Coordinates of C-alpha atoms and ligand atoms in Angstrom, one line a residue:
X936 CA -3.9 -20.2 -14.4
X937 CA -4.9 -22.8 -11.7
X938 CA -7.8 -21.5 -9.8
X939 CA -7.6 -24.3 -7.2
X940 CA -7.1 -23.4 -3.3
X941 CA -3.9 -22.9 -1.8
X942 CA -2.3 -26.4 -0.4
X943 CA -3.4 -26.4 3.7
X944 CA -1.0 -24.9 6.0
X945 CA 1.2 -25.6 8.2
X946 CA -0.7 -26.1 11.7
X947 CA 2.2 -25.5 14.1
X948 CA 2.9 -22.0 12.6
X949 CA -0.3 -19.6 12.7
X950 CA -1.6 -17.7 9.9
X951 CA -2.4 -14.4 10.9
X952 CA -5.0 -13.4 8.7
X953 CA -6.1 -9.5 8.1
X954 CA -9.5 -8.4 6.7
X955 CA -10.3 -5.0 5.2
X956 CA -12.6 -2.7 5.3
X957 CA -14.5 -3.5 2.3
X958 CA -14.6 -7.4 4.1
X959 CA -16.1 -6.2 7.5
X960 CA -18.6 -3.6 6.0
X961 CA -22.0 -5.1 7.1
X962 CA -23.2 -8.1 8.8
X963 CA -23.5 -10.6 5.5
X964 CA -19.5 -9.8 4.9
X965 CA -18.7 -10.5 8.8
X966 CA -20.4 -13.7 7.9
X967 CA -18.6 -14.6 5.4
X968 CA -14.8 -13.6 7.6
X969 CA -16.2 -16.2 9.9
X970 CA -16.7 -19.0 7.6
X971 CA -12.9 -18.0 6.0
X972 CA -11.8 -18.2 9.7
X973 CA -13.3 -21.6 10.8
X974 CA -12.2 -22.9 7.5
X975 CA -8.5 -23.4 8.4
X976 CA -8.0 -24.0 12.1
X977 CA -3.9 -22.4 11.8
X978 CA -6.1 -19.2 11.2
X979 CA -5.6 -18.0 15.1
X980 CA -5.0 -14.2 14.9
X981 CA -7.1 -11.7 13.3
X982 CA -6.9 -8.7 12.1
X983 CA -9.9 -6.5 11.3
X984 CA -10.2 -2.6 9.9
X985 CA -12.6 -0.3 10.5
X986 CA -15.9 -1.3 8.5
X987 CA -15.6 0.4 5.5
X988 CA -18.1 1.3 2.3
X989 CA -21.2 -1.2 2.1
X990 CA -22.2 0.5 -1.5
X991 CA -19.9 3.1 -3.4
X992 CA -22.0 6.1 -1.9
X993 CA -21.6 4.8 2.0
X994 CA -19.3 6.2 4.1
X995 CA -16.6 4.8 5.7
X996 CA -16.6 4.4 9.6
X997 CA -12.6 5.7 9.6
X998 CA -13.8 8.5 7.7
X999 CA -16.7 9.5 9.4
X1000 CA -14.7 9.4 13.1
X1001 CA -11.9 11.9 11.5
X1002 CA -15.0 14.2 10.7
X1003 CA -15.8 13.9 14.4
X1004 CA -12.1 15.0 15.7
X1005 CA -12.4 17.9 13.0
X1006 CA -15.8 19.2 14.4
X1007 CA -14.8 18.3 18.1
X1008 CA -11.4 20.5 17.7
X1009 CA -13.3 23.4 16.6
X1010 CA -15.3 23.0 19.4
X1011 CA -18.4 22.0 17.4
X1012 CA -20.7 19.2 18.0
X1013 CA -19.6 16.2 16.5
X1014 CA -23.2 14.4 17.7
X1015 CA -24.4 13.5 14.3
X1016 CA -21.8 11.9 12.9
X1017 CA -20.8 9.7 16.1
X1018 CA -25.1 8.7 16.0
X1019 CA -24.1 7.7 12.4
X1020 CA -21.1 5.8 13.4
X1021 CA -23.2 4.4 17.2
X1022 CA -25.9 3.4 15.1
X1023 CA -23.9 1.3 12.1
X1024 CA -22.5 -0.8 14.9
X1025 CA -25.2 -1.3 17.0
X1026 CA -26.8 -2.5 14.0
X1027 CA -23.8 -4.6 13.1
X1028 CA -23.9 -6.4 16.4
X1029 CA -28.0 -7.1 16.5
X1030 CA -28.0 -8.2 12.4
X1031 CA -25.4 -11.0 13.5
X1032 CA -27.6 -11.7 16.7
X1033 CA -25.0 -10.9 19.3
X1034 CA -24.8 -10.9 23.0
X1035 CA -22.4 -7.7 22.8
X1036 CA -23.2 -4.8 25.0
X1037 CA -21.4 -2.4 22.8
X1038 CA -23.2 0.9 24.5
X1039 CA -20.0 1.3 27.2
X1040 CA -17.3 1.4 24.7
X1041 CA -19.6 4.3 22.4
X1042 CA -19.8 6.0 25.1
X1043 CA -16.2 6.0 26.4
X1044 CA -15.3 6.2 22.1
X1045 CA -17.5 9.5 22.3
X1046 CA -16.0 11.0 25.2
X1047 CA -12.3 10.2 24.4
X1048 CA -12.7 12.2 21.0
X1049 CA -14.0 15.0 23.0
X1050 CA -11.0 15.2 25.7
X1051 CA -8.2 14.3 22.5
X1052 CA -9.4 17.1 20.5
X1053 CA -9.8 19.4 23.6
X1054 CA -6.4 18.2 24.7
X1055 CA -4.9 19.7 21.3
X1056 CA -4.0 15.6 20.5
X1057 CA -4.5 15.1 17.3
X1058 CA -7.2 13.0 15.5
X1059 CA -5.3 9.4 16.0
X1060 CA -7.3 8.8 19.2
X1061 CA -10.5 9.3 17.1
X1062 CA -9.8 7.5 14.0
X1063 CA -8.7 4.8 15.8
X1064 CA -11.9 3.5 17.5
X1065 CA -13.4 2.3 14.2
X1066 CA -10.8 -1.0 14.3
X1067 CA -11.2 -0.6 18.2
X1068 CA -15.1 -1.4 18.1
X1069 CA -14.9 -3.6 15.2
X1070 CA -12.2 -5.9 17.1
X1071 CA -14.7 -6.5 19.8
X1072 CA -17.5 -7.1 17.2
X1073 CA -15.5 -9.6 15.5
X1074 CA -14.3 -11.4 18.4
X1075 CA -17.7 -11.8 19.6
X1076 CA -18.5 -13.4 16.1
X1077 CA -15.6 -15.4 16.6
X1078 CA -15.8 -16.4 20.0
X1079 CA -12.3 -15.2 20.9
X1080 CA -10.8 -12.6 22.6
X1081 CA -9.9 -9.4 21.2
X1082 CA -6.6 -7.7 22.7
X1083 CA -6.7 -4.4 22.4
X1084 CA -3.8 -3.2 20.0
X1085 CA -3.1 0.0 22.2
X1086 CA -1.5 -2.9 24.6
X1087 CA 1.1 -4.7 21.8
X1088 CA 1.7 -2.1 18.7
X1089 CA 3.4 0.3 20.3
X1090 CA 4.7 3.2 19.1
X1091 CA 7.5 6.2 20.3
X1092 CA 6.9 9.4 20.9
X1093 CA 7.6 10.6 17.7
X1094 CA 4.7 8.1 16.2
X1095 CA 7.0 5.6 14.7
X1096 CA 6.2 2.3 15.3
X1097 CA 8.6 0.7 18.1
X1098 CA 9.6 -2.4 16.4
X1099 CA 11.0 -4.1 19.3
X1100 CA 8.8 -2.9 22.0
X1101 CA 6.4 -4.1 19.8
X1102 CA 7.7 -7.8 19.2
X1103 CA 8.2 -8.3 22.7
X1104 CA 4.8 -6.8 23.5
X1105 CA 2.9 -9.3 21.2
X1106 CA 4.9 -12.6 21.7
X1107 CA 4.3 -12.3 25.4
X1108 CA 0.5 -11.4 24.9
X1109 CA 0.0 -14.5 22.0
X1110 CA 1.6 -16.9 24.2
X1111 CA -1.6 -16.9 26.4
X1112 CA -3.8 -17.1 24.3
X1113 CA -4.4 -20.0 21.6
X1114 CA -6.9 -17.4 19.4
X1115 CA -7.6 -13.7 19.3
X1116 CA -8.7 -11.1 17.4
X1117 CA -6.1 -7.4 17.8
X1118 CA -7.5 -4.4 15.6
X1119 CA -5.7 -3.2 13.0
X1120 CA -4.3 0.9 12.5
X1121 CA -3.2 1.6 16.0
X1122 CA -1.3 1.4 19.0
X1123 CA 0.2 3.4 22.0
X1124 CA 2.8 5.7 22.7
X1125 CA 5.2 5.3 25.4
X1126 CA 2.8 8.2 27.2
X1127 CA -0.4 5.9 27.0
X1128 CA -1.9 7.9 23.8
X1129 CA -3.0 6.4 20.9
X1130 CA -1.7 6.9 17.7
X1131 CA -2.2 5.5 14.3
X1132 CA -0.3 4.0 11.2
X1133 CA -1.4 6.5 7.9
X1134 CA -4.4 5.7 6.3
X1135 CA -4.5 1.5 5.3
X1136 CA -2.4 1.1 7.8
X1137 CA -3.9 -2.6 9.3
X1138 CA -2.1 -3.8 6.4
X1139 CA 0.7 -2.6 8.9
X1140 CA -0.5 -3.8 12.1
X1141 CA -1.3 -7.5 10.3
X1142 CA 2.7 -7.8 9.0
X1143 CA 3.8 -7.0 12.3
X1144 CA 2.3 -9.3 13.8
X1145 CA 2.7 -12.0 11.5
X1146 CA 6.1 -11.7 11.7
X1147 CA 5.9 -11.7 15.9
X1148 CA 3.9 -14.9 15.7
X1149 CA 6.2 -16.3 12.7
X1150 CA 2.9 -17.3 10.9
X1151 CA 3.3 -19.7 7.9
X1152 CA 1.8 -17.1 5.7
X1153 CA 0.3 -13.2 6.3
X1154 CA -3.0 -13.8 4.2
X1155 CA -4.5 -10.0 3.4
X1156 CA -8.2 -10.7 2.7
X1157 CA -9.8 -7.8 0.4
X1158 CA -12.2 -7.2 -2.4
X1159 CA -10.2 -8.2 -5.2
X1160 CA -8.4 -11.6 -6.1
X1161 CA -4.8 -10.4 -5.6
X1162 CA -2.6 -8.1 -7.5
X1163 CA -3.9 -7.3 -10.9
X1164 CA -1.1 -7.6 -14.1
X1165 CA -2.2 -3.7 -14.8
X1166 CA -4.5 -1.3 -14.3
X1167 CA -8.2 -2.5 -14.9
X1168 CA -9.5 1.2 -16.1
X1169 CA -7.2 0.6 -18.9
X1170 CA -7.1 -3.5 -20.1
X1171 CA -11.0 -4.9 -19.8
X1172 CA -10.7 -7.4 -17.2
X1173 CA -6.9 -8.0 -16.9
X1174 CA -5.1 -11.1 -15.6
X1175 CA -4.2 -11.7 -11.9
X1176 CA -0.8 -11.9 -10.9
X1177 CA -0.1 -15.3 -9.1
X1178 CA 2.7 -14.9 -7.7
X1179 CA 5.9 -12.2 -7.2
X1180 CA 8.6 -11.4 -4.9
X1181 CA 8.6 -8.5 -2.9
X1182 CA 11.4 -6.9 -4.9
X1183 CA 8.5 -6.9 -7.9
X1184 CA 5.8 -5.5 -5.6
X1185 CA 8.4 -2.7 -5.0
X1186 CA 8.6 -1.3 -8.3
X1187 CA 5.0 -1.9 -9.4
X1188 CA 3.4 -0.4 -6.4
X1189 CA 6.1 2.9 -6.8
X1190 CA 4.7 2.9 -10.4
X1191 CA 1.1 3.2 -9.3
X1192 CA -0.3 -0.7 -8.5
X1193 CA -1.7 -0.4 -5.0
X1194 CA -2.6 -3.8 -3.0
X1195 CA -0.4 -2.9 0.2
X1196 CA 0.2 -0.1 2.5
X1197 CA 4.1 0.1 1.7
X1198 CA 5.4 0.2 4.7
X1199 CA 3.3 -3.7 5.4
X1200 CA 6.0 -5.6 3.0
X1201 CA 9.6 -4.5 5.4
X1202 CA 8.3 -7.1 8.3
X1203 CA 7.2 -10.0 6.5
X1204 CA 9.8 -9.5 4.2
X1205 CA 12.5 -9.4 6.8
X1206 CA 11.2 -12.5 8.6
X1207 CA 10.9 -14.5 4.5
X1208 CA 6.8 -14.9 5.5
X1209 CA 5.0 -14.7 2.1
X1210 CA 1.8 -12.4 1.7
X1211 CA -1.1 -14.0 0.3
X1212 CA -3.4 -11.1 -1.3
X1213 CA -7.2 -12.8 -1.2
X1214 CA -10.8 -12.4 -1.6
X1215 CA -13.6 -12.2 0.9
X1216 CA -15.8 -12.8 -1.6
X1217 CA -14.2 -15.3 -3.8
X1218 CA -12.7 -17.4 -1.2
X1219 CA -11.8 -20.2 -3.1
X1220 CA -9.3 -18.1 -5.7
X1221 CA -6.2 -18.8 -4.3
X1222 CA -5.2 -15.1 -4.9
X1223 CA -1.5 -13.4 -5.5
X1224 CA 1.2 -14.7 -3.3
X1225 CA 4.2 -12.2 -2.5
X1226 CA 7.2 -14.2 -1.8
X1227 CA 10.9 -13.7 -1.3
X1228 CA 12.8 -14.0 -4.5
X1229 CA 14.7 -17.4 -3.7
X1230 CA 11.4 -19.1 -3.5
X1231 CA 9.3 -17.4 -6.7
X1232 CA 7.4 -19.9 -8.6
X1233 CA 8.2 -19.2 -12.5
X1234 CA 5.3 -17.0 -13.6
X1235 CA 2.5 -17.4 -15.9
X1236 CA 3.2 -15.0 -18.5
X1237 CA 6.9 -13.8 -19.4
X1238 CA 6.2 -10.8 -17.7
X1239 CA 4.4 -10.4 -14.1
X1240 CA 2.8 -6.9 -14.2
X1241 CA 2.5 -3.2 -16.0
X1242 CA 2.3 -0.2 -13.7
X1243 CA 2.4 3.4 -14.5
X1244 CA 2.3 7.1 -13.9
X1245 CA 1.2 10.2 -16.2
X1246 CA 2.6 14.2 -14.8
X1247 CA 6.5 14.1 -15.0
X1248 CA 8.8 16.5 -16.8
X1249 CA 12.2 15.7 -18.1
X1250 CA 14.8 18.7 -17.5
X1251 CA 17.6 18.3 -20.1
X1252 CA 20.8 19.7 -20.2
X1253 CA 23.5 19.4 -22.6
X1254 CA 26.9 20.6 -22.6
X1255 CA 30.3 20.2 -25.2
X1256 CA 32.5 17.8 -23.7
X1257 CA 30.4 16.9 -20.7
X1258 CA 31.6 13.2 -20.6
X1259 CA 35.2 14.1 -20.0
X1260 CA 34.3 16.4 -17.0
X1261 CA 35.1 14.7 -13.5
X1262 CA 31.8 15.5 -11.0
X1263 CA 29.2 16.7 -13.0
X1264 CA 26.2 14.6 -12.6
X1265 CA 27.1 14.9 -9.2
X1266 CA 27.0 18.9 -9.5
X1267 CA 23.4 18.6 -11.7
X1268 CA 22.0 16.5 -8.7
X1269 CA 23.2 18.5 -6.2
X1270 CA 21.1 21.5 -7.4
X1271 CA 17.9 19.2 -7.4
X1272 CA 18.7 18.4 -3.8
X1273 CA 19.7 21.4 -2.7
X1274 CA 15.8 22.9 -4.2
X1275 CA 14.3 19.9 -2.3
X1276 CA 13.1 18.4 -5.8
X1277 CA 13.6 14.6 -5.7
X1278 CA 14.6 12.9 -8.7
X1279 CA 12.9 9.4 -10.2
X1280 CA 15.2 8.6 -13.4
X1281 CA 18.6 10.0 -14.5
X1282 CA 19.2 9.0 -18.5
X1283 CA 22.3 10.4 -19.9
X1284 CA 23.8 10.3 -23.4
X1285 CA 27.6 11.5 -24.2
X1286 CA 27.2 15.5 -23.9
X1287 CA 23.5 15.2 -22.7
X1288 CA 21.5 14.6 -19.1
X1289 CA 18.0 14.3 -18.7
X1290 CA 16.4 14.2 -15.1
X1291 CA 12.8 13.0 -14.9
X1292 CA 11.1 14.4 -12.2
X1293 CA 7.1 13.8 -11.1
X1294 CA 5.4 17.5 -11.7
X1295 CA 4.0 17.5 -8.2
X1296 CA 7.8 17.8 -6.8
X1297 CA 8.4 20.9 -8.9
X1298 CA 5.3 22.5 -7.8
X1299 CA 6.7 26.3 -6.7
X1300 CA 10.6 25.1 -7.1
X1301 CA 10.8 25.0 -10.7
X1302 CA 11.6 28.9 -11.2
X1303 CA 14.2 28.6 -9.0
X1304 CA 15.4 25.2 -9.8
X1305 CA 16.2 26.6 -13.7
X1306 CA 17.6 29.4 -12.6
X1307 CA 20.0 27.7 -10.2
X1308 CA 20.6 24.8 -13.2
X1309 CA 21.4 28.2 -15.5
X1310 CA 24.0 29.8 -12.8
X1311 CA 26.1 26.7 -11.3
X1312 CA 26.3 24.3 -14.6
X1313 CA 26.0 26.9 -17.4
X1314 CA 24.5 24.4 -20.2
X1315 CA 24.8 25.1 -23.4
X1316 CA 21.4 24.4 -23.8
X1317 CA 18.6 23.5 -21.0
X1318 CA 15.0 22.5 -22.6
X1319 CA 11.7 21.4 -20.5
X1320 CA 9.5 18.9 -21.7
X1321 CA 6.4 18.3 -19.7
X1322 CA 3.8 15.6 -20.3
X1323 CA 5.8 12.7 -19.9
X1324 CA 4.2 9.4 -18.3
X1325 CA 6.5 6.7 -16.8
X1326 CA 5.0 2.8 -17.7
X1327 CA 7.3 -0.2 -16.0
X1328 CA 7.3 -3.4 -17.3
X1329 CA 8.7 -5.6 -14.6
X1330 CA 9.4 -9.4 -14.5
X1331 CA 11.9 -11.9 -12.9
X1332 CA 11.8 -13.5 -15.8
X1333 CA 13.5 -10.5 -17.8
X1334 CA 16.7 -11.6 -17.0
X1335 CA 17.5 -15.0 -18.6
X1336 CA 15.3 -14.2 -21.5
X1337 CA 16.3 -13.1 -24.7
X1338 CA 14.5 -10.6 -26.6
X1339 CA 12.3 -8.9 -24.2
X1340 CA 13.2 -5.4 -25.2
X1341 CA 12.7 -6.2 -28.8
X1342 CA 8.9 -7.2 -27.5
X1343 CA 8.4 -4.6 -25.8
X1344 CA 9.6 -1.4 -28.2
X1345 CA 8.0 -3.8 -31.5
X1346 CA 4.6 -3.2 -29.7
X1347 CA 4.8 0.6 -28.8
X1348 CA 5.7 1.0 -32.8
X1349 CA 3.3 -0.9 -34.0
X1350 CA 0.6 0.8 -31.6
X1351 CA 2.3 4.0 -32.9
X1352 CA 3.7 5.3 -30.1
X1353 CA 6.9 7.3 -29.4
X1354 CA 9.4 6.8 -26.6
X1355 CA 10.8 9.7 -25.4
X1356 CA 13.1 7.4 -22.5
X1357 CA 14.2 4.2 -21.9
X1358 CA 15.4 3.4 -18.3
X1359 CA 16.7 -0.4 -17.6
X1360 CA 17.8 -0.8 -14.2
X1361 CA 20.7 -2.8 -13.2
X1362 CA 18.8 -5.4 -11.7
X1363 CA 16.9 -6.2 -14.8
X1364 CA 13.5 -6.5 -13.0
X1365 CA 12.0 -4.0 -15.1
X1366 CA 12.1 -1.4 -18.6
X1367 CA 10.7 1.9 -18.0
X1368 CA 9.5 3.5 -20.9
X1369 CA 8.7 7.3 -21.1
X1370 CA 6.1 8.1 -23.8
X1371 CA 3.6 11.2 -24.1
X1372 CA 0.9 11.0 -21.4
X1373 CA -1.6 11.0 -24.3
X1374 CA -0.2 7.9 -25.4
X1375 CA -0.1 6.2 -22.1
X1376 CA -3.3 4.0 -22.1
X1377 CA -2.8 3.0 -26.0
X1378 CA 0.9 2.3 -24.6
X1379 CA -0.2 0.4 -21.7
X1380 CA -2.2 -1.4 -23.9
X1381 CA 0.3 -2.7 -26.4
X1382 CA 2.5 -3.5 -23.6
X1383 CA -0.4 -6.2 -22.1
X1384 CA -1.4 -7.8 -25.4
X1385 CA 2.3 -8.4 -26.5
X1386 CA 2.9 -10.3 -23.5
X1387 CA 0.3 -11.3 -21.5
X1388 CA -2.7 -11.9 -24.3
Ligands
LIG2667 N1 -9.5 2.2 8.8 C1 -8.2 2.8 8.4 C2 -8.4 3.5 7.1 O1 -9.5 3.7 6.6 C3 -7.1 1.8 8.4 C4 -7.3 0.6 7.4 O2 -8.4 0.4 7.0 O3 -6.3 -0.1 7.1 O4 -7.4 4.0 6.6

């Protein structure tokens, strides 16, 4: 793989460029977002978390405020932590030798906690002022403005994001201003309070408004260089993915990759504005690009990446002569929804029906769920197996080329391990194998050398 840096962009369309918490943790990583920023003059919008872990036993600031709205809604003092979380940024803004008064904002920060949790609000308000005070830090460091999000990511009043109040809000505001910096997480209701993506959610707040701006790319700056082709607790160093659509993110982030908040991809994706998954600290590694399928790059391996998940249990049911009767999957499925259990895979053989299901779902339905199963389909035989993990092998390339199943199930028997399921969707992006969750990493394993080295 080519490690050189990505071509230079486009300078009539921005790139809007979010930074994590890992990136923004301490004055020498702020220092480093600055250098990334001046780098490429198209980088004109910003978008910073909360500072998060500076070594594996720090705490995060995001963390730390939710421990405040906990205390302050029991009516506690929450003075410690918020001197914790007062004194990291103060110390923030004097390290980078900055003429930022920050002392106002704590104060009002402190305050607001205290009347949201009083107010029975919920702890968005709280959590929320880790990006807020970061923003300005950053924008000092910068020397641009910050807007605050609470004005353009706005939200309804039943805390989903208001996409089009939302657009509007942020075109209008960018217009005026050539740079800026606009935290990450949160936003406003149509009442004025603030509310907050779920956790990771500036990944949110940075697709939104690269697709507002149309920016040439939405470049995701974190602490590893992109999208790894599996998990690295299992393969020793594993290859990075350089590119995939976001059809392939999809299935390997349901199967257990994580790189985005999910719900970041729908607004880039929508707009066709690739993701570009980078490193603060390895700036120069041009990273995993997420594009949309029509423009995918052929990838460097025949496959693109190998995701997984241990705790499901198949429910099988078999029954003489179940082929010939008209409706009965439907029936099977409709006792699963009608327990609230949602299904993952549906494998069926002539008389025979498996449903997969992750563990976690049948927690507390499962009595019920069999008995039901037992009363409305009568089987002629119902069996449980636990103790299944789920591993997906998924590739755009899958589709024109021959003989990728044969590579796939010729490792797992030479590495000796049994499939108990085989799931190919109709799209051909991926094989899911199910094997024994004591064979998953040996699994895993034989998967990546067969394909990728
Ligand atoms: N600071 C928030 C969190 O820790 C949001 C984010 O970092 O994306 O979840």
């Amino acid at each position: 793989m080519s490690s050189s840096p990505p071509p230079p962009s486009n300078p009539a369309r921005p790139i809007v460029c979010k930074f994590g918490g890992t990136s923004l943790a301490g004055a020498e990583q702020m220092r480093r977002v600055r250098d990334i920023v001046a780098a490429d003059p198209a980088r004109r919008v910003v978008v910073p978390s909360a500072p998060g872990k500076r070594t594996p036993d720090d705490r995060k600031i995001t963390d730390l405020l939710y421990l405040c709205h906990d205390a302050a809604e029991q009516g506690l003092s929450f003075n410690e932590a918020f001197g914790v979380i007062a004194d990291r940024f103060r110390g923030l803004v004097s390290d980078l030798g900055l003429n930022l008064d920050l002392d106002p904002l704590l104060d009002a920060a402190r305050r607001g906690i205290a009347d949201a949790a009083h107010a029975g609000r919920g702890p968005d308000y709280a959590a929320s002022r880790g990006e807020a005070l970061n923003g300005r830090v950053l924008a000092a460091l910068l020397g641009c403005r910050c807007l605050d999000a609470a004005d353009v990511i706005r939200f309804d009043a039943a805390g989903r994001l208001d996409a089009d109040v939302t657009h509007d809000a942020l075109t209008s505001a960018l217009k005026r201003v050539d740079r800026a910096v606009i935290p990450g997480f949160y936003g406003s209701d149509p009442d004025g309070h603030i509310r907050t993506f779920s956790r990771g959610g500036s990944d949110v707040t940075g697709a939104v408004v690269a697709r507002a701006v149309n920016a040439s790319v939405y470049e995701n700056w974190t602490d590893v260089s992109g999208l790894l082709t599996t998990d690295p607790r299992i393969v020793d160093n594993p290859a990075v993915i350089d590119s995939l659509t976001y059809r392939e993110l999809r299935e390997l982030s349901y199967s257990g990759a994580t790189v985005l908040h999910a719900e970041a991809v729908f607004p880039v994706r929508a707009a066709g504005i690739p993701v570009n998954i980078r490193n603060t600290n390895a700036p120069d590694h041009p990273g995993t690009r997420i594009v949309a399928t029509e423009n995918a790059a052929p990838t460097a391996y025949p496959i693109t990446g190998i995701a997984g998940r241990k705790d499901f249990t198949v429910i099988s049911l078999e029954k003489d002569l179940m082929n010939e009767a008209v409706g009965y999957v439907e029936r099977v499925l409709a006792v699963f929804s009608r327990a609230g259990v949602s299904v993952e895979h549906v494998p069926s053989g002539i008389d025979t029906l498996s449903v997969v299901v992750a563990d976690a779902e049948l927690a507390g339905k499962r009595d019920v769920l069999l008995e039901e199963l037992r009363r409305t389909i009568a089987p002629d035989h119902l069996e449980i197996d636990p103790d299944l993990a789920l591993i997906a092998t998924v590739g755009r390339n899958m589709k024109t080329q021959p003989g990728m199943a044969a590579t796939l199930f010729g490792a797992l028997a030479k590495a000796g391990v049994n499939i108990r399921m085989i799931d190919q969707g109709s799209g051909e992006l991926n094989i899911i194998v199910g094997v024994n969750a004591g064979d998953y990493e040996t699994a895993v394993r034989a998967i990546y050398t067969a394909f990728i080295g």
